[in-house]
Coordinates of C-alpha atoms (C1' of nucleotides) in Angstrom, one line a residue:
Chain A
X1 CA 0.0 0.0 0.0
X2 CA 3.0 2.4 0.7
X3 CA 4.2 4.4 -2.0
X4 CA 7.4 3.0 -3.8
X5 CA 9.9 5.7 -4.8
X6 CA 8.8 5.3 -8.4
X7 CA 5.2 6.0 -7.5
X8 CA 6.7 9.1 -5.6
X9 CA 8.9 10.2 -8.7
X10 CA 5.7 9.8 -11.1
X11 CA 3.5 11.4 -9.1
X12 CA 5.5 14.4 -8.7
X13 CA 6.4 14.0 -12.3
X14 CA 2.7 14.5 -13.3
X15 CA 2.1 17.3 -11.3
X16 CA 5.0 19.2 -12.7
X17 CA 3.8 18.2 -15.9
X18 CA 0.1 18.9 -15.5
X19 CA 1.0 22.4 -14.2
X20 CA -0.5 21.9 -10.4
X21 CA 3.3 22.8 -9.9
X22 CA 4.3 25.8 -11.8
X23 CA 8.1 26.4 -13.4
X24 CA 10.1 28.5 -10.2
X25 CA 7.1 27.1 -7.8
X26 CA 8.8 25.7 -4.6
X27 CA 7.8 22.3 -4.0
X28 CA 6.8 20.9 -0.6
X29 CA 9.5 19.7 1.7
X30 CA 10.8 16.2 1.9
X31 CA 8.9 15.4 5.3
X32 CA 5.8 17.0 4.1
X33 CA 5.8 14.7 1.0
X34 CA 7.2 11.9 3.0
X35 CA 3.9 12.2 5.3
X36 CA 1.2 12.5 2.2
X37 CA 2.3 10.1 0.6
X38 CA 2.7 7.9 3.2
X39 CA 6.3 6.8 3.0
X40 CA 9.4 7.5 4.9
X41 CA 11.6 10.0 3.6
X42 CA 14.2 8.3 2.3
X43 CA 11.6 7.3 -0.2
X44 CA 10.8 10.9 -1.4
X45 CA 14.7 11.6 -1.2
X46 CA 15.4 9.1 -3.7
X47 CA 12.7 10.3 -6.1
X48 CA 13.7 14.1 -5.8
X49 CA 17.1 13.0 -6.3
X50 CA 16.6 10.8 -10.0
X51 CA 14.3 14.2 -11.1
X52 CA 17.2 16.5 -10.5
X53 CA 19.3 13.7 -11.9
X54 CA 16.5 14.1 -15.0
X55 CA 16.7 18.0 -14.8
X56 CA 13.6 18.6 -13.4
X57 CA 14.0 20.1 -10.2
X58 CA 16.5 22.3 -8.5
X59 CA 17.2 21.4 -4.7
X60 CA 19.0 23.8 -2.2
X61 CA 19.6 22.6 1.5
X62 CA 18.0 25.3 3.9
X63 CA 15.9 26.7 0.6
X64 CA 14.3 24.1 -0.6
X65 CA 13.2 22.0 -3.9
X66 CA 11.2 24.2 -6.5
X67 CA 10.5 23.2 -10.3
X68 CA 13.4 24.6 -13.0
X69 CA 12.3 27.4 -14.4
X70 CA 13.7 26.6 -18.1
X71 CA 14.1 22.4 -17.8
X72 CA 17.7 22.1 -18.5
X73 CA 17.0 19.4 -21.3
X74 CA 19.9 17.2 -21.9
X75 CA 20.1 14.1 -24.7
X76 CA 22.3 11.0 -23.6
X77 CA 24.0 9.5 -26.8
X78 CA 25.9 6.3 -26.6
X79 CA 28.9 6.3 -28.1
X80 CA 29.3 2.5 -29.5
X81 CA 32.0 0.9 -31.2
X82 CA 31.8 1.2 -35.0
X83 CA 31.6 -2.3 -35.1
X84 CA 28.7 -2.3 -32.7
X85 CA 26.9 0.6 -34.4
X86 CA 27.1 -1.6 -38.1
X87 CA 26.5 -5.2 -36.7
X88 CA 23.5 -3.7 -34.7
X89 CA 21.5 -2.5 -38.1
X90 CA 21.9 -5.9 -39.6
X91 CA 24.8 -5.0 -41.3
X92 CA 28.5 -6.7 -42.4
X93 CA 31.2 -5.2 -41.0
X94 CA 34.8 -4.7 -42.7
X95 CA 37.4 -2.8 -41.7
X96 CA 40.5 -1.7 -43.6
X97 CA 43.9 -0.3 -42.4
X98 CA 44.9 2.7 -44.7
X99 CA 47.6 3.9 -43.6
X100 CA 50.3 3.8 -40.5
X101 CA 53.3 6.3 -39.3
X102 CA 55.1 7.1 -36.2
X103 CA 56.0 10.8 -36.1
X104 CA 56.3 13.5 -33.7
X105 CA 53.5 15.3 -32.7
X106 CA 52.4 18.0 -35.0
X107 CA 51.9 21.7 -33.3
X108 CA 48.2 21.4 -33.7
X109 CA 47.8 18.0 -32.1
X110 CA 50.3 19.0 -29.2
X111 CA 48.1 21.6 -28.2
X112 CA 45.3 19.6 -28.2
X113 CA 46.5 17.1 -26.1
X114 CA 48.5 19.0 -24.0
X115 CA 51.7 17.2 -25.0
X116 CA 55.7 18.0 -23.9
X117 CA 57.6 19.0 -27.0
X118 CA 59.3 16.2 -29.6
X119 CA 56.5 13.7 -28.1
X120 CA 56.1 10.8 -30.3
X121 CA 52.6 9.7 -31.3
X122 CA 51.4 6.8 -34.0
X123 CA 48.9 8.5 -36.7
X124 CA 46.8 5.9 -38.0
X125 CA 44.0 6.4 -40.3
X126 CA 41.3 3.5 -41.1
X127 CA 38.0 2.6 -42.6
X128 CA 35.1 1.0 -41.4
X129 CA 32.3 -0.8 -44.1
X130 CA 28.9 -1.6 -43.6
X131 CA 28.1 -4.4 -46.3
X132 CA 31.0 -3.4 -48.2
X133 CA 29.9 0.6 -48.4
X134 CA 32.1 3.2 -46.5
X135 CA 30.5 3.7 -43.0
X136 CA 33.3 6.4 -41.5
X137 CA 36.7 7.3 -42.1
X138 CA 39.0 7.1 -38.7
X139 CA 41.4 9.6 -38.1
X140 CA 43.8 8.8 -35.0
X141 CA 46.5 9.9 -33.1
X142 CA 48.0 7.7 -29.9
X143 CA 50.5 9.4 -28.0
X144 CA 53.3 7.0 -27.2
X145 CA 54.5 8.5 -24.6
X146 CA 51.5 7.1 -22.5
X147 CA 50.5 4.1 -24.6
X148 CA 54.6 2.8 -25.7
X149 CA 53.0 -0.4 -26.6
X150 CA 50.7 0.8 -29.8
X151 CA 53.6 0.7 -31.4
X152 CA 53.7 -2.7 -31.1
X153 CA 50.4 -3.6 -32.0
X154 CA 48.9 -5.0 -34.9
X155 CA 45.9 -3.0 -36.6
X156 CA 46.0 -4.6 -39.7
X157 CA 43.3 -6.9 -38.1
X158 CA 41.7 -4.8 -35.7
X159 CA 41.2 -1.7 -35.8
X160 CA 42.6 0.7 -33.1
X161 CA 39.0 1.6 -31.5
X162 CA 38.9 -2.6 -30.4
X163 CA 42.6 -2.5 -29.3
X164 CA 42.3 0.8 -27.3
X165 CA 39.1 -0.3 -25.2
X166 CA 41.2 -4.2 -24.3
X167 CA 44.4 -2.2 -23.5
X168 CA 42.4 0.6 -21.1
X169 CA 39.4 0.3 -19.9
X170 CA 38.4 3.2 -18.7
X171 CA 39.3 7.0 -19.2
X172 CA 37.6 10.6 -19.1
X173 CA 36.9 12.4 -22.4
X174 CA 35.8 15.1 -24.3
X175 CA 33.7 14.5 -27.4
X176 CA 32.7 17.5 -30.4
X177 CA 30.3 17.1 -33.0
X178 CA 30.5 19.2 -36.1
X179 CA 30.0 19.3 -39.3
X180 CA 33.0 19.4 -42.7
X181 CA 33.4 20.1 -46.0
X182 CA 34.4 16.8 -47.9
X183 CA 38.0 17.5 -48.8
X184 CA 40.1 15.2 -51.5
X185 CA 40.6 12.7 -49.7
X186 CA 37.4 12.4 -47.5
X187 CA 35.5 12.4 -50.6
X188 CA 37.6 9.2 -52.1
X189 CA 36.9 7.2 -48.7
X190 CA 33.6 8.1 -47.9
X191 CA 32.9 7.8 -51.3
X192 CA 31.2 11.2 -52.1
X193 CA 31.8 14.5 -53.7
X194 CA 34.7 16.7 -52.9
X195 CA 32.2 19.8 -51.1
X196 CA 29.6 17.5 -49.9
X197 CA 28.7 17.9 -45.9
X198 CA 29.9 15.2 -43.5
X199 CA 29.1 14.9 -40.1
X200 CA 32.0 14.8 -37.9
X201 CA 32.8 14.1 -34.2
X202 CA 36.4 14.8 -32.8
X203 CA 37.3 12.7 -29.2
X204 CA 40.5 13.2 -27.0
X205 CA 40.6 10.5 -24.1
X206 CA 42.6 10.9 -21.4
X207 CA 43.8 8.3 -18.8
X208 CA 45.1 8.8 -15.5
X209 CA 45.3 12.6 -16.1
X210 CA 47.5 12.1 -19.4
X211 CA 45.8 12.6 -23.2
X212 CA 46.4 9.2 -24.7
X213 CA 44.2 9.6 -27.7
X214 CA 43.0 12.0 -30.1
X215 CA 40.5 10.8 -33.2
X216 CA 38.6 12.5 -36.0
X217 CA 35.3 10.1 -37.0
X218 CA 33.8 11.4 -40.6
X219 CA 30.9 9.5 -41.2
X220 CA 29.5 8.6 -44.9
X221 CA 27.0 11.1 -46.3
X222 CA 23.8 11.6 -44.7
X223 CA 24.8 9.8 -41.1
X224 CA 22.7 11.7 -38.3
X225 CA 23.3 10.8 -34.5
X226 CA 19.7 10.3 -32.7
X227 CA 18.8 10.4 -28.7
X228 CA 15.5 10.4 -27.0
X229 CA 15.0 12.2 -23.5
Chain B
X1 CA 36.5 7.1 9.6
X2 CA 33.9 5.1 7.8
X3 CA 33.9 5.4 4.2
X4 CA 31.1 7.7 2.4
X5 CA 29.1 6.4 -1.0
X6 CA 31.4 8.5 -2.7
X7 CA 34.6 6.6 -1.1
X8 CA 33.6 3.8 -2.4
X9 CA 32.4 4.9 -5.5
X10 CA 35.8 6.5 -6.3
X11 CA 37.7 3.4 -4.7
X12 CA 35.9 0.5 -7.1
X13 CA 35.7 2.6 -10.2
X14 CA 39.8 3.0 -9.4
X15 CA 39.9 -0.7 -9.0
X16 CA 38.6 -0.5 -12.7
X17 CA 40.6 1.9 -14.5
X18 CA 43.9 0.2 -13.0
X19 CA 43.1 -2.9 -14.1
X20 CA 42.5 -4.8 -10.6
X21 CA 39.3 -6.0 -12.0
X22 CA 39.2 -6.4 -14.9
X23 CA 36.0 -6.0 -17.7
X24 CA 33.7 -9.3 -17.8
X25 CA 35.2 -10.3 -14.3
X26 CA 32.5 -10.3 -11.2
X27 CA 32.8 -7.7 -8.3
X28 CA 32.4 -8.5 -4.6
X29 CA 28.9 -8.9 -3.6
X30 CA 27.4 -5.8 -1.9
X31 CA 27.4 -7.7 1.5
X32 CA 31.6 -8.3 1.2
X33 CA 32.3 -4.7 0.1
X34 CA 29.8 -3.4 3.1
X35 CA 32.2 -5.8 5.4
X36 CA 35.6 -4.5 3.6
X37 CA 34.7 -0.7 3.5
X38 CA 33.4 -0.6 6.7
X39 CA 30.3 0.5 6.0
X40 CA 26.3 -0.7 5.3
X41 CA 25.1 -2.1 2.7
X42 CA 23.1 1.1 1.7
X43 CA 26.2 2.9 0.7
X44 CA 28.0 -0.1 -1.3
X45 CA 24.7 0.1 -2.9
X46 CA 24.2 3.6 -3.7
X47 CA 27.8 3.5 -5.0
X48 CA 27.2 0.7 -7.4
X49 CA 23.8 2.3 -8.5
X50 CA 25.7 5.2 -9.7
X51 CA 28.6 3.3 -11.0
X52 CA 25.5 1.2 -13.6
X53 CA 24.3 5.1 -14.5
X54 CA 27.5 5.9 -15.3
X55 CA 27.8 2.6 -17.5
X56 CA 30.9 1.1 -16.0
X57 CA 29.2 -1.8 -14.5
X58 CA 26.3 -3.9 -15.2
X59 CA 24.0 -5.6 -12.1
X60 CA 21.6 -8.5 -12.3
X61 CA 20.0 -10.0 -9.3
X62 CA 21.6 -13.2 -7.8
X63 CA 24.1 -13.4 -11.1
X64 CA 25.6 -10.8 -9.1
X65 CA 27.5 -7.3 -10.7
X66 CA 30.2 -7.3 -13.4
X67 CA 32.7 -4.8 -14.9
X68 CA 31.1 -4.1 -17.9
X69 CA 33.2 -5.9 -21.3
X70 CA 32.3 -2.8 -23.8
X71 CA 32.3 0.8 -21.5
X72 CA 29.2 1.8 -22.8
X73 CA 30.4 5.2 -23.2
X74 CA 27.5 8.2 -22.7
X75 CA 28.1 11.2 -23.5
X76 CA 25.3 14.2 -21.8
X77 CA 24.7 17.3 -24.2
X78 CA 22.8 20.2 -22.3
X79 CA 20.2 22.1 -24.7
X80 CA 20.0 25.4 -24.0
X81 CA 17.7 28.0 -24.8
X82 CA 19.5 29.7 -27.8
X83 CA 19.1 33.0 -25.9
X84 CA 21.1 31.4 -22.9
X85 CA 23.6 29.6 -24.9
X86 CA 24.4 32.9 -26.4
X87 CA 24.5 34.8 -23.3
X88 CA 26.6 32.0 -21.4
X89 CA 29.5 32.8 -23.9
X90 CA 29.4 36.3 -22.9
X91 CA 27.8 38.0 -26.5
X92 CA 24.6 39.6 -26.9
X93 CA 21.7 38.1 -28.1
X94 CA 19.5 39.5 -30.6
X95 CA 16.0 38.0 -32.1
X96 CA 14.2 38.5 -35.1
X97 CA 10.8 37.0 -36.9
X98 CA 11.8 35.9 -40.6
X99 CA 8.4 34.6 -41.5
X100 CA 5.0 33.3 -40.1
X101 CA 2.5 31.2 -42.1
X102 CA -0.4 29.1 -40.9
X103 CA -0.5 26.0 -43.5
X104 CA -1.9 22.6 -43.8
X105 CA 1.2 20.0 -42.3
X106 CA 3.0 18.9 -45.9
X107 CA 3.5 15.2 -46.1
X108 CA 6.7 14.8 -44.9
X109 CA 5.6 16.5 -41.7
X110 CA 2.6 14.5 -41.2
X111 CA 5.2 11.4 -41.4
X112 CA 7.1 12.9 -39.2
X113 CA 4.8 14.2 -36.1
X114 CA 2.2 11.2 -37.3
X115 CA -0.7 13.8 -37.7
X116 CA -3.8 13.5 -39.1
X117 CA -4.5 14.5 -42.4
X118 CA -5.8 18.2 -43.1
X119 CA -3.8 19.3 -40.0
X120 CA -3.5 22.8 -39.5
X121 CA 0.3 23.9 -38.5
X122 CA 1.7 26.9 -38.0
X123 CA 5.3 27.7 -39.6
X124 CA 7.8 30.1 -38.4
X125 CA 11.3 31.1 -39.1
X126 CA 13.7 32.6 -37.3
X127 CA 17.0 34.0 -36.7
X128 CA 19.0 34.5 -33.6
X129 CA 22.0 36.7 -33.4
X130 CA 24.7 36.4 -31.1
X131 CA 26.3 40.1 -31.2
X132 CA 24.7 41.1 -34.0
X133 CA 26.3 37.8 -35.9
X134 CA 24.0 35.8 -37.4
X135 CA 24.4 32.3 -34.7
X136 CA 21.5 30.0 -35.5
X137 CA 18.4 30.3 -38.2
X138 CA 15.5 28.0 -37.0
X139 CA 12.4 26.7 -38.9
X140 CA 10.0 25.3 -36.4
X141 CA 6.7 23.5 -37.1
X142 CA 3.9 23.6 -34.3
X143 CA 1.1 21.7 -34.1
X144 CA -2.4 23.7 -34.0
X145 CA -4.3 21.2 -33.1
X146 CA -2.8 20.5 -29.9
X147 CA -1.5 24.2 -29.4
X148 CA -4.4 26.2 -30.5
X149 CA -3.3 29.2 -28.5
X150 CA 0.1 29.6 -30.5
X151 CA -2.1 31.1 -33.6
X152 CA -2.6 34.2 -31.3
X153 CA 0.7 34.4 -29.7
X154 CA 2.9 36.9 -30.7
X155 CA 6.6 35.5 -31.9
X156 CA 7.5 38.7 -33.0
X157 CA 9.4 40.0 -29.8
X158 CA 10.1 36.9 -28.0
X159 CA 11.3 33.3 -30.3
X160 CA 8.5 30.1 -30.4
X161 CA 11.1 28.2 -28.4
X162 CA 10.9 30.8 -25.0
X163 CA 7.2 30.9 -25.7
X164 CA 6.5 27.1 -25.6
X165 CA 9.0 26.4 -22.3
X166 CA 6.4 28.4 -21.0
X167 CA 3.2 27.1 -22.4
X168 CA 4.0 23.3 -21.8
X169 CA 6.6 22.7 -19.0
X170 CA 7.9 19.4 -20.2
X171 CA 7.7 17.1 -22.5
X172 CA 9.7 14.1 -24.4
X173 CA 11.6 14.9 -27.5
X174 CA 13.9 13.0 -30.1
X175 CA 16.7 14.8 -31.0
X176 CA 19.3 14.3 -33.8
X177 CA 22.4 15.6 -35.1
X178 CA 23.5 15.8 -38.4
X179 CA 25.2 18.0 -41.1
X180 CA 23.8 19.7 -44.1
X181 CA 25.3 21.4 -47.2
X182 CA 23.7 25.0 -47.3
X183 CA 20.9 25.8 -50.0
X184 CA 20.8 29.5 -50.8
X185 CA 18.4 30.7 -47.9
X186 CA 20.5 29.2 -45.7
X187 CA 23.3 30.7 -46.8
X188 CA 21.8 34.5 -46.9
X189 CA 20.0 33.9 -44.0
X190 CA 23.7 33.1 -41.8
X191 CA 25.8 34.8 -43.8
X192 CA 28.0 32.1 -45.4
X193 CA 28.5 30.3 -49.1
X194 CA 25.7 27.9 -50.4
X195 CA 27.3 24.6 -50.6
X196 CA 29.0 25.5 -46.7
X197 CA 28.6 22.3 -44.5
X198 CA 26.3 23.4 -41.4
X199 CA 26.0 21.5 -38.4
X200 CA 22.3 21.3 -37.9
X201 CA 19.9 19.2 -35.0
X202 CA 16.2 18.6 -35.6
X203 CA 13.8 17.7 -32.9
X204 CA 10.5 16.9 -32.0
X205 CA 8.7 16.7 -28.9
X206 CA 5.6 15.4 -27.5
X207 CA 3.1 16.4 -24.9
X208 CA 1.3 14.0 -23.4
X209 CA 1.1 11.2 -26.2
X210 CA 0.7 14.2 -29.3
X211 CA 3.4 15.8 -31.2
X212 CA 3.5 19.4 -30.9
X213 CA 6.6 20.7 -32.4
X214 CA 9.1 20.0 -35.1
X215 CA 12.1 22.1 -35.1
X216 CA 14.8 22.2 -37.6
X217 CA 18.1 24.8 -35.8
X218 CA 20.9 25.0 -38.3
X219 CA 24.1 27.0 -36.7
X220 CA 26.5 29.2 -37.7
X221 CA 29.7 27.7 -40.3
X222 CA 31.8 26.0 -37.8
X223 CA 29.7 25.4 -34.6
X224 CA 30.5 22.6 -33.1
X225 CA 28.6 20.8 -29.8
X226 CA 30.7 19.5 -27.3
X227 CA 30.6 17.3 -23.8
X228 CA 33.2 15.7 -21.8
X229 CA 32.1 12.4 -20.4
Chain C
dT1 C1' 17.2 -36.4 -21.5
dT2 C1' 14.1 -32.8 -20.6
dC3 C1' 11.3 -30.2 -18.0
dG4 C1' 9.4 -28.2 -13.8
dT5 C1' 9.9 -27.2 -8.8
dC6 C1' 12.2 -25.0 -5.3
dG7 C1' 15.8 -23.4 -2.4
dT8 C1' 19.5 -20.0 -2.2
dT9 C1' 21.6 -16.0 -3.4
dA10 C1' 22.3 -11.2 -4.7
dC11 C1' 20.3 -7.2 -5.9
dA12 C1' 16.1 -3.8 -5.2
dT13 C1' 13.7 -1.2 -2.2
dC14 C1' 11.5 0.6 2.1
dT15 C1' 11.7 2.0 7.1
dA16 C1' 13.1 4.5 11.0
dT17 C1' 16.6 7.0 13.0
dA18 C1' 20.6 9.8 13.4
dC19 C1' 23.9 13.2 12.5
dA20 C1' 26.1 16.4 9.0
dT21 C1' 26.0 20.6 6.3
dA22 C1' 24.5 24.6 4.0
dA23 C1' 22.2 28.6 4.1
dG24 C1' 18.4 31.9 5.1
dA25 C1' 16.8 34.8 8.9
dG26 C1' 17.2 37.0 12.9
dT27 C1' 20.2 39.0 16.6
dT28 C1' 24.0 40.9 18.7
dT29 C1' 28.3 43.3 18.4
dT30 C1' 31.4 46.7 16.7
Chain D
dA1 C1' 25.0 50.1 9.4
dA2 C1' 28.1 46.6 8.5
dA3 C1' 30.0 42.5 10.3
dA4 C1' 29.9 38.6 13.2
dC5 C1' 27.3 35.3 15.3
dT6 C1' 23.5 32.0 16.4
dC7 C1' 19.3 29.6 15.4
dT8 C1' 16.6 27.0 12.6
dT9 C1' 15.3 24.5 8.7
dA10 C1' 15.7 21.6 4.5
dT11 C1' 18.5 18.7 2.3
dG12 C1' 22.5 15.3 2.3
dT13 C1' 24.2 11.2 3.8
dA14 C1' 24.9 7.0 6.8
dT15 C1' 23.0 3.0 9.5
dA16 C1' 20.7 -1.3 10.9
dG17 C1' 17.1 -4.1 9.8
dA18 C1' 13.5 -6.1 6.9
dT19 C1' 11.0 -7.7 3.0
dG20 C1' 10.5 -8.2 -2.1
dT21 C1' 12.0 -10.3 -6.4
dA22 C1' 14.7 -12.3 -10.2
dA23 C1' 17.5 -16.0 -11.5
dC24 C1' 21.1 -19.6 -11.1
dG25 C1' 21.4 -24.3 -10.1
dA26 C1' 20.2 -28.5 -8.1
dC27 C1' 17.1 -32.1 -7.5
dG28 C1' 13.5 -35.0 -8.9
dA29 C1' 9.7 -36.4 -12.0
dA30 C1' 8.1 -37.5 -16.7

DNA sequence: TTCGTCGTTACATCTATACATAAGAGTTTT
DNA sequence: AAAACTCTTATGTATAGATGTAACGACGAA
């Protein structure tokens, strides 16, 4: 008979929703809930918490919990692995090696990544196929300073995206999209024309406070990147 | 002494990102980490709860929790109010009314917000200047059957997207991303060469089960969206 | 062998209580 | 009046204890 935290959450949901609780209203207090709707407060707690999780509401200790005035609305997109993303709409995947260098880090990319002059990084660039049409043109840069054993590896096979997530697991990052003009050499890859608009989304990573990765991802003609909220 | 939710939090996502458990492998059981912490169950938990929203592990009763084998990697974008996203960076924001026509929904719009046939809609354009520079042109699509009252609002002064936070509080929405080569208007209208690539999102949101809007916001040459994860 | 039952386990959630912390409001001091 | 202080309140977090629920795995029946 109680109310479950969910119930709480909906209900307060619906109110905000319906209007009974106006945009910059203040909301009743966690024991005055907690009593109407017959549950302890941890309960209520719990529920206010996911909504200002869901940007919702604004809590303040001492001034209380009252409805955003402009919802901050925010998308989630996942961020798969290209071999995911094509596998998941029923299609083949192939991916191609294109080309492979160690050099040292051009201006650009060293302020980017924060790197220490004459660092060393491996430039790879790759393509990935879904039934045999160009997907996305990959356009990476490892530093080697952090990751010494890249230069190692073997991404004739797999491509650096696979080898990256085995070799660390985890790391912070910072993700752009934006949109290009197909140059040359885009345009040959992706298989479009030179001019044409590409969506585009640039990532660093870092681990353990150090950049370890920068990469470009152009994706074919007419790719969109979609999220519900 | 006794370790906070956060403690732990930080201590198994650590145990993570170094390796000491590695992805696939199981975790402790809530009970064991309560016991090695220090601390109740309710905090291991909590921990853990936010460790599965951040995607670094995955929980199922009695199987137990595991380090996830493929970080899902999520990355949050904020949407903004143009008006704030132009004021956050510090520039002045400027509105103007392009256009305003009340139309029966085209086809292709019909498709999109699944409306009835004959439905009326009213269509509106728009630019918004940051500083006097043209920063975003937007072609928006609402809904007259479900927003009657938007046929007497006036979007002259204030843009459609100010005046429907107001009007309905909240509401779900599918958002994409995607690039677009710019046609002529679109070019005058922002100020750069037809043919420029544009980054550009549409969106449309439902209120309570019926589509009310369809918006179409194409940004300035070079805009780019970012978020660190 | 295959299928269903059932116990055990591990997570999911709720309760009642306690103390911590931030901050608004009022009060005293300088 | 400005600054420093205290009081009070609402949220933030932790705890022990209990019940609910999904699912693995074993055991037994068909």
């Amino acid at each position: 008979m109680s109310a479950t935290y969910r119930d709480v959450k909906a209900d307060i949901l619906d109110k905000i929703t319906r209007g009974t609780w106006a945009p910059g209203s203040l909301v009743p207090s966690e024991v005055d809930l907690a009593e109407t709707y017959g549950c302890a407060r941890a309960t209520v707690n719990r529920a206010m918490r996911e909504l200002v999780e869901d940007g919702i509401i604004e809590r303040r200790r001492k001034a209380g919990t009252r409805v955003r005035m402009a919802p901050v609305r925010q998308a989630r997109f996942a961020i798969p692995i290209v071999r995911k993303e094509i596998e998941d709409q029923g299609a083949a995947y192939r991916y191609a090696l294109v080309s492979r260098a160690v050099a040292t880090a051009p201006d650009w990319l060293r302020a980017r990544l924060n790197l220490a002059g004459g660092g060393q990084v491996l430039h790879l660039t790759c393509m990935h196929y879904a039934d045999g049409i160009p997907y996305q043109f990959e356009d990476r840069w490892i530093n080697l300073a952090v990751l010494p054993q890249a230069r190692e590896a073997d991404f004739a096979q797999t491509g650096p995206n696979e080898w990256l997530v085995a070799e660390i697991p985890f790391s912070d990052a910072e993700i752009s999209f934006l949109a290009v003009s197909a140059d040359a050499g885009l345009a040959a890859h992706l298989g479009c024309a030179p001019g044409d608009a590409l969506f585009q989304t640039e990532r660093i990573t870092w681990w353990q406070g150090a950049a370890n990765t920068f990469v470009r991802l152009t994706y074919r003609r007419g790719h969109r990147m979609t999220a519900r909220y």
